[in-house]
Amino acid sequence: AQSVSQHNHHVILSEAASLELGCNYSYGGTVNLFWYVQYPGQHLQLLLKYFSGDPLVKGIKGFEAEFIKSKFSFNLRKPSVQWSDTAEYFCAVILDNTDKLIFGTGTRLQVFP
Amino acid sequence: SAVISQKPSRDICQRGTSLTIQCQVDSQVTMMFWYRQQPGQSLTLIATANQGSEATYESGFVIDKFPISRPNLTFSTLTVSNMSPEDSSIYLCSAEGSGTGELFFGEGSRLTVL
């Protein structure tokens, strides 16, 4: 079955540290890829998305992600995190043969000042 | 973008009862979905709410337990029937922004079953 894996379940960083959250999917066809963020007490928001074109995608708040097709990966990065980045981050995929968004297990990021 | 409102935002219910969650979108949307987010877990798709026809359920979810209505392009309801403590979860409504491929989410309905 198709799935989305996020290897880091809980990440703890100090402010200004660099961030990379892993995301891998298992599907051989075309995919649309997303990163969503859920700040404490708030609803899910879209950080960035990839449909086609440049595999390096820039999103809001300084986040970016790179789609590497050969590795089935879509890792999220930020060069310097802030305390306000503390949140739960979800990678998600839409497969080309469905309309359904499949979520990864999520990564909880805690940033300490 | 689409703004999604859900109610109730939270509720505490007794075992064996049923609760209906309402989802209102501020614009007409084609696709609406219901997700469940159990404590400490990711989001799991329950069903796709189809306008004018029966909802399409994912494996492990059935209509008798989670009946869904979609009377028009801006509104849907999810009922959690005959609840048990295992149904304690956050239930989220989502809708696809027209032509964007992006899903927008409501704030969720946190359900606790005693």
mmCIF file of C-alpha atoms in Angstrom:
data_model
loop_
_atom_site.group_PDB
_atom_site.id
_atom_site.type_symbol
_atom_site.label_atom_id
_atom_site.label_comp_id
_atom_site.label_asym_id
_atom_site.label_seq_id
_atom_site.Cartn_x
_atom_site.Cartn_y
_atom_site.Cartn_z
ATOM 1 C CA ALA A 1 0.000 0.000 0.000
ATOM 2 C CA GLN A 2 1.089 3.521 -0.681
ATOM 3 C CA SER A 3 2.417 5.329 2.362
ATOM 4 C CA VAL A 4 4.191 8.408 3.575
ATOM 5 C CA SER A 5 6.998 8.109 6.120
ATOM 6 C CA GLN A 6 8.391 10.785 8.361
ATOM 7 C CA HIS A 7 11.400 9.420 10.148
ATOM 8 C CA ASN A 8 11.789 12.112 12.762
ATOM 9 C CA HIS A 9 8.983 11.904 15.292
ATOM 10 C CA HIS A 10 10.284 14.526 17.675
ATOM 11 C CA VAL A 11 12.976 17.093 16.983
ATOM 12 C CA ILE A 12 14.375 19.509 19.539
ATOM 13 C CA LEU A 13 16.493 22.440 18.409
ATOM 14 C CA SER A 14 17.852 25.678 19.706
ATOM 15 C CA GLU A 15 17.006 28.902 17.954
ATOM 16 C CA ALA A 16 19.165 29.615 14.894
ATOM 17 C CA ALA A 17 19.895 25.938 14.329
ATOM 18 C CA SER A 18 19.263 24.492 10.905
ATOM 19 C CA LEU A 19 16.347 22.165 10.322
ATOM 20 C CA GLU A 20 15.776 19.254 8.009
ATOM 21 C CA LEU A 21 12.758 16.991 8.367
ATOM 22 C CA GLY A 22 12.645 13.851 6.311
ATOM 23 C CA CYS A 23 9.712 12.669 4.229
ATOM 24 C CA ASN A 24 9.609 9.643 1.967
ATOM 25 C CA TYR A 25 6.738 8.165 0.048
ATOM 26 C CA SER A 26 6.191 4.810 -1.531
ATOM 27 C CA TYR A 27 4.546 5.155 -4.925
ATOM 28 C CA GLY A 28 5.983 4.775 -8.384
ATOM 29 C CA GLY A 29 3.669 7.132 -10.233
ATOM 30 C CA THR A 30 3.176 10.858 -10.316
ATOM 31 C CA VAL A 31 2.648 12.608 -7.004
ATOM 32 C CA ASN A 32 1.767 16.021 -5.689
ATOM 33 C CA LEU A 33 3.611 16.748 -2.457
ATOM 34 C CA PHE A 34 2.773 18.985 0.474
ATOM 35 C CA TRP A 35 4.049 20.075 3.835
ATOM 36 C CA TYR A 36 1.468 21.230 6.354
ATOM 37 C CA VAL A 37 2.116 22.794 9.743
ATOM 38 C CA GLN A 38 -0.051 22.794 12.831
ATOM 39 C CA TYR A 39 0.895 25.387 15.423
ATOM 40 C CA PRO A 40 -0.265 24.741 18.984
ATOM 41 C CA GLY A 41 -4.005 25.276 19.229
ATOM 42 C CA GLN A 42 -4.375 26.180 15.577
ATOM 43 C CA HIS A 43 -5.601 24.451 12.451
ATOM 44 C CA LEU A 44 -3.487 22.885 9.762
ATOM 45 C CA GLN A 45 -1.915 25.324 7.349
ATOM 46 C CA LEU A 46 -0.099 24.754 4.108
ATOM 47 C CA LEU A 47 3.638 25.508 4.221
ATOM 48 C CA LEU A 48 4.460 24.627 0.647
ATOM 49 C CA LYS A 49 3.561 22.330 -2.194
ATOM 50 C CA TYR A 50 5.125 20.724 -5.233
ATOM 51 C CA PHE A 51 3.208 19.800 -8.345
ATOM 52 C CA SER A 52 5.790 20.037 -11.124
ATOM 53 C CA GLY A 53 8.707 22.112 -12.355
ATOM 54 C CA ASP A 54 11.595 23.239 -10.180
ATOM 55 C CA PRO A 55 12.063 20.519 -7.562
ATOM 56 C CA LEU A 56 13.228 23.069 -5.015
ATOM 57 C CA VAL A 57 10.112 24.686 -3.629
ATOM 58 C CA LYS A 58 10.016 27.714 -1.381
ATOM 59 C CA GLY A 59 7.194 28.209 1.061
ATOM 60 C CA ILE A 60 6.119 30.595 3.742
ATOM 61 C CA LYS A 61 8.209 31.640 6.751
ATOM 62 C CA GLY A 62 11.535 30.756 5.145
ATOM 63 C CA PHE A 63 10.814 27.065 4.655
ATOM 64 C CA GLU A 64 11.797 25.161 1.547
ATOM 65 C CA ALA A 65 11.603 21.574 0.383
ATOM 66 C CA GLU A 66 13.343 19.593 -2.315
ATOM 67 C CA PHE A 67 11.689 16.878 -4.331
ATOM 68 C CA ILE A 68 14.171 14.143 -5.226
ATOM 69 C CA LYS A 69 12.309 11.732 -7.442
ATOM 70 C CA SER A 70 15.013 9.069 -7.427
ATOM 71 C CA LYS A 71 14.882 8.940 -3.645
ATOM 72 C CA PHE A 72 11.095 9.312 -3.358
ATOM 73 C CA SER A 73 11.789 12.100 -0.904
ATOM 74 C CA PHE A 74 10.491 15.574 -0.142
ATOM 75 C CA ASN A 75 12.502 16.835 2.805
ATOM 76 C CA LEU A 76 11.645 20.095 4.526
ATOM 77 C CA ARG A 77 14.416 22.549 5.395
ATOM 78 C CA LYS A 78 14.936 25.848 7.100
ATOM 79 C CA PRO A 79 18.404 27.348 7.579
ATOM 80 C CA SER A 80 17.682 29.027 10.908
ATOM 81 C CA VAL A 81 14.701 28.120 13.070
ATOM 82 C CA GLN A 82 12.896 30.401 15.468
ATOM 83 C CA TRP A 83 11.014 29.703 18.665
ATOM 84 C CA SER A 84 7.799 30.452 16.765
ATOM 85 C CA ASP A 85 8.470 27.463 14.496
ATOM 86 C CA THR A 86 7.513 25.149 17.354
ATOM 87 C CA ALA A 87 4.717 23.072 15.836
ATOM 88 C CA GLU A 88 3.746 19.733 14.343
ATOM 89 C CA TYR A 89 4.804 19.255 10.724
ATOM 90 C CA PHE A 90 3.046 16.877 8.362
ATOM 91 C CA CYS A 91 4.205 15.677 4.992
ATOM 92 C CA ALA A 92 1.388 14.666 2.646
ATOM 93 C CA VAL A 93 0.965 13.213 -0.803
ATOM 94 C CA ILE A 94 -1.729 13.093 -3.443
ATOM 95 C CA LEU A 95 -1.277 10.191 -5.808
ATOM 96 C CA ASP A 96 -2.010 10.692 -9.490
ATOM 97 C CA ASN A 97 -4.780 8.160 -9.524
ATOM 98 C CA THR A 98 -6.750 9.598 -6.604
ATOM 99 C CA ASP A 99 -7.988 12.852 -5.119
ATOM 100 C CA LYS A 100 -7.033 11.821 -1.600
ATOM 101 C CA LEU A 101 -4.384 13.437 0.543
ATOM 102 C CA ILE A 102 -2.341 10.864 2.461
ATOM 103 C CA PHE A 103 -0.542 12.165 5.524
ATOM 104 C CA GLY A 104 2.675 11.101 7.141
ATOM 105 C CA THR A 105 2.843 10.458 10.856
ATOM 106 C CA GLY A 106 4.002 13.954 11.649
ATOM 107 C CA THR A 107 7.075 15.432 13.303
ATOM 108 C CA ARG A 108 6.872 17.463 16.450
ATOM 109 C CA LEU A 109 9.407 20.293 16.418
ATOM 110 C CA GLN A 110 10.336 22.084 19.608
ATOM 111 C CA VAL A 111 12.560 25.118 19.371
ATOM 112 C CA PHE A 112 14.072 26.510 22.526
ATOM 113 C CA PRO A 113 15.259 30.106 22.815
ATOM 114 C CA SER B 1 -8.456 30.168 -0.309
ATOM 115 C CA ALA B 2 -11.335 28.630 1.631
ATOM 116 C CA VAL B 3 -12.288 29.327 5.209
ATOM 117 C CA ILE B 4 -13.751 26.350 6.997
ATOM 118 C CA SER B 5 -15.796 26.529 10.171
ATOM 119 C CA GLN B 6 -16.573 23.534 12.287
ATOM 120 C CA LYS B 7 -18.836 23.097 15.241
ATOM 121 C CA PRO B 8 -18.782 22.044 17.898
ATOM 122 C CA SER B 9 -15.135 22.813 18.538
ATOM 123 C CA ARG B 10 -15.131 20.313 21.374
ATOM 124 C CA ASP B 11 -17.564 18.115 23.239
ATOM 125 C CA ILE B 12 -17.643 15.508 25.937
ATOM 126 C CA CYS B 13 -20.073 12.688 25.290
ATOM 127 C CA GLN B 14 -21.324 9.595 26.974
ATOM 128 C CA ARG B 15 -20.704 6.125 25.642
ATOM 129 C CA GLY B 16 -23.474 4.919 23.337
ATOM 130 C CA THR B 17 -24.613 8.355 22.213
ATOM 131 C CA SER B 18 -24.133 10.006 18.819
ATOM 132 C CA LEU B 19 -22.762 13.414 17.889
ATOM 133 C CA THR B 20 -23.049 15.339 14.644
ATOM 134 C CA ILE B 21 -20.264 17.669 13.581
ATOM 135 C CA GLN B 22 -21.043 20.439 11.142
ATOM 136 C CA CYS B 23 -18.678 21.882 8.554
ATOM 137 C CA GLN B 24 -19.335 25.107 6.688
ATOM 138 C CA VAL B 25 -17.132 26.434 3.878
ATOM 139 C CA ASP B 26 -17.218 30.084 2.867
ATOM 140 C CA SER B 27 -17.229 29.252 -0.842
ATOM 141 C CA GLN B 28 -18.499 26.522 -3.112
ATOM 142 C CA VAL B 29 -16.104 23.608 -3.280
ATOM 143 C CA THR B 30 -16.211 20.374 -5.194
ATOM 144 C CA MET B 31 -14.287 18.143 -2.846
ATOM 145 C CA MET B 32 -14.866 17.874 0.901
ATOM 146 C CA PHE B 33 -13.222 15.363 3.166
ATOM 147 C CA TRP B 34 -13.443 14.195 6.767
ATOM 148 C CA TYR B 35 -10.317 13.197 8.681
ATOM 149 C CA ARG B 36 -9.673 11.810 12.129
ATOM 150 C CA GLN B 37 -6.622 12.638 14.215
ATOM 151 C CA GLN B 38 -6.313 10.344 17.178
ATOM 152 C CA PRO B 39 -4.151 11.361 20.130
ATOM 153 C CA GLY B 40 -0.489 11.356 19.180
ATOM 154 C CA GLN B 41 -1.188 10.149 15.674
ATOM 155 C CA SER B 42 -1.429 11.545 12.187
ATOM 156 C CA LEU B 43 -4.500 12.333 10.157
ATOM 157 C CA THR B 44 -6.481 9.458 8.734
ATOM 158 C CA LEU B 45 -9.008 9.984 5.978
ATOM 159 C CA ILE B 46 -12.460 8.770 6.964
ATOM 160 C CA ALA B 47 -14.367 9.556 3.798
ATOM 161 C CA THR B 48 -14.921 11.858 0.875
ATOM 162 C CA ALA B 49 -18.197 13.752 1.173
ATOM 163 C CA ASN B 50 -19.847 13.774 -2.241
ATOM 164 C CA GLN B 51 -22.471 16.361 -3.057
ATOM 165 C CA GLY B 52 -25.748 14.725 -3.989
ATOM 166 C CA SER B 53 -24.596 11.157 -3.480
ATOM 167 C CA GLU B 54 -23.382 8.798 -0.807
ATOM 168 C CA ALA B 55 -20.000 9.439 0.751
ATOM 169 C CA THR B 56 -17.006 7.340 -0.256
ATOM 170 C CA TYR B 57 -15.501 5.634 2.782
ATOM 171 C CA GLU B 58 -11.937 4.513 3.337
ATOM 172 C CA SER B 59 -11.004 1.071 4.509
ATOM 173 C CA GLY B 60 -11.912 0.626 8.143
ATOM 174 C CA PHE B 61 -14.709 3.186 8.147
ATOM 175 C CA VAL B 62 -18.365 2.406 7.489
ATOM 176 C CA ILE B 63 -21.471 4.442 6.884
ATOM 177 C CA ASP B 64 -23.353 3.025 9.839
ATOM 178 C CA LYS B 65 -20.705 4.301 12.217
ATOM 179 C CA PHE B 66 -19.865 7.564 10.443
ATOM 180 C CA PRO B 67 -22.848 8.732 8.394
ATOM 181 C CA ILE B 68 -22.051 11.791 6.304
ATOM 182 C CA SER B 69 -24.296 14.274 4.605
ATOM 183 C CA ARG B 70 -23.399 16.769 1.867
ATOM 184 C CA PRO B 71 -26.566 18.610 0.914
ATOM 185 C CA ASN B 72 -24.817 21.355 -1.079
ATOM 186 C CA LEU B 73 -21.407 22.643 -2.175
ATOM 187 C CA THR B 74 -20.667 24.528 1.037
ATOM 188 C CA PHE B 75 -21.833 22.282 3.858
ATOM 189 C CA SER B 76 -21.303 18.798 5.234
ATOM 190 C CA THR B 77 -21.946 16.900 8.435
ATOM 191 C CA LEU B 78 -20.257 13.915 10.020
ATOM 192 C CA THR B 79 -22.039 11.889 12.676
ATOM 193 C CA VAL B 80 -20.126 9.670 15.059
ATOM 194 C CA SER B 81 -22.645 7.020 16.072
ATOM 195 C CA ASN B 82 -22.885 4.806 19.112
ATOM 196 C CA MET B 83 -19.707 6.297 20.506
ATOM 197 C CA SER B 84 -17.127 4.484 22.584
ATOM 198 C CA PRO B 85 -13.984 5.835 24.261
ATOM 199 C CA GLU B 86 -11.999 4.660 21.221
ATOM 200 C CA ASP B 87 -13.787 7.329 19.199
ATOM 201 C CA SER B 88 -12.143 10.059 21.280
ATOM 202 C CA SER B 89 -10.289 12.031 18.675
ATOM 203 C CA ILE B 90 -10.115 15.254 16.735
ATOM 204 C CA TYR B 91 -12.330 15.208 13.672
ATOM 205 C CA LEU B 92 -11.346 17.568 10.875
ATOM 206 C CA CYS B 93 -13.243 18.770 7.873
ATOM 207 C CA SER B 94 -11.295 19.799 4.802
ATOM 208 C CA ALA B 95 -12.047 21.153 1.377
ATOM 209 C CA GLU B 96 -10.042 21.552 -1.779
ATOM 210 C CA GLY B 97 -9.595 25.085 -2.982
ATOM 211 C CA SER B 98 -10.895 25.326 -6.519
ATOM 212 C CA GLY B 99 -8.119 24.581 -8.952
ATOM 213 C CA THR B 100 -5.368 24.882 -6.367
ATOM 214 C CA GLY B 101 -4.899 21.260 -5.420
ATOM 215 C CA GLU B 102 -4.532 22.501 -1.875
ATOM 216 C CA LEU B 103 -6.620 21.257 1.013
ATOM 217 C CA PHE B 104 -7.858 23.755 3.574
ATOM 218 C CA PHE B 105 -8.757 22.549 7.032
ATOM 219 C CA GLY B 106 -11.130 23.536 9.748
ATOM 220 C CA GLU B 107 -9.914 23.909 13.299
ATOM 221 C CA GLY B 108 -11.241 20.496 14.166
ATOM 222 C CA SER B 109 -13.756 19.129 16.617
ATOM 223 C CA ARG B 110 -12.212 17.555 19.689
ATOM 224 C CA LEU B 111 -14.420 14.746 20.895
ATOM 225 C CA THR B 112 -13.990 13.017 24.244
ATOM 226 C CA VAL B 113 -16.093 9.960 24.979
ATOM 227 C CA LEU B 114 -16.448 8.884 28.590
#
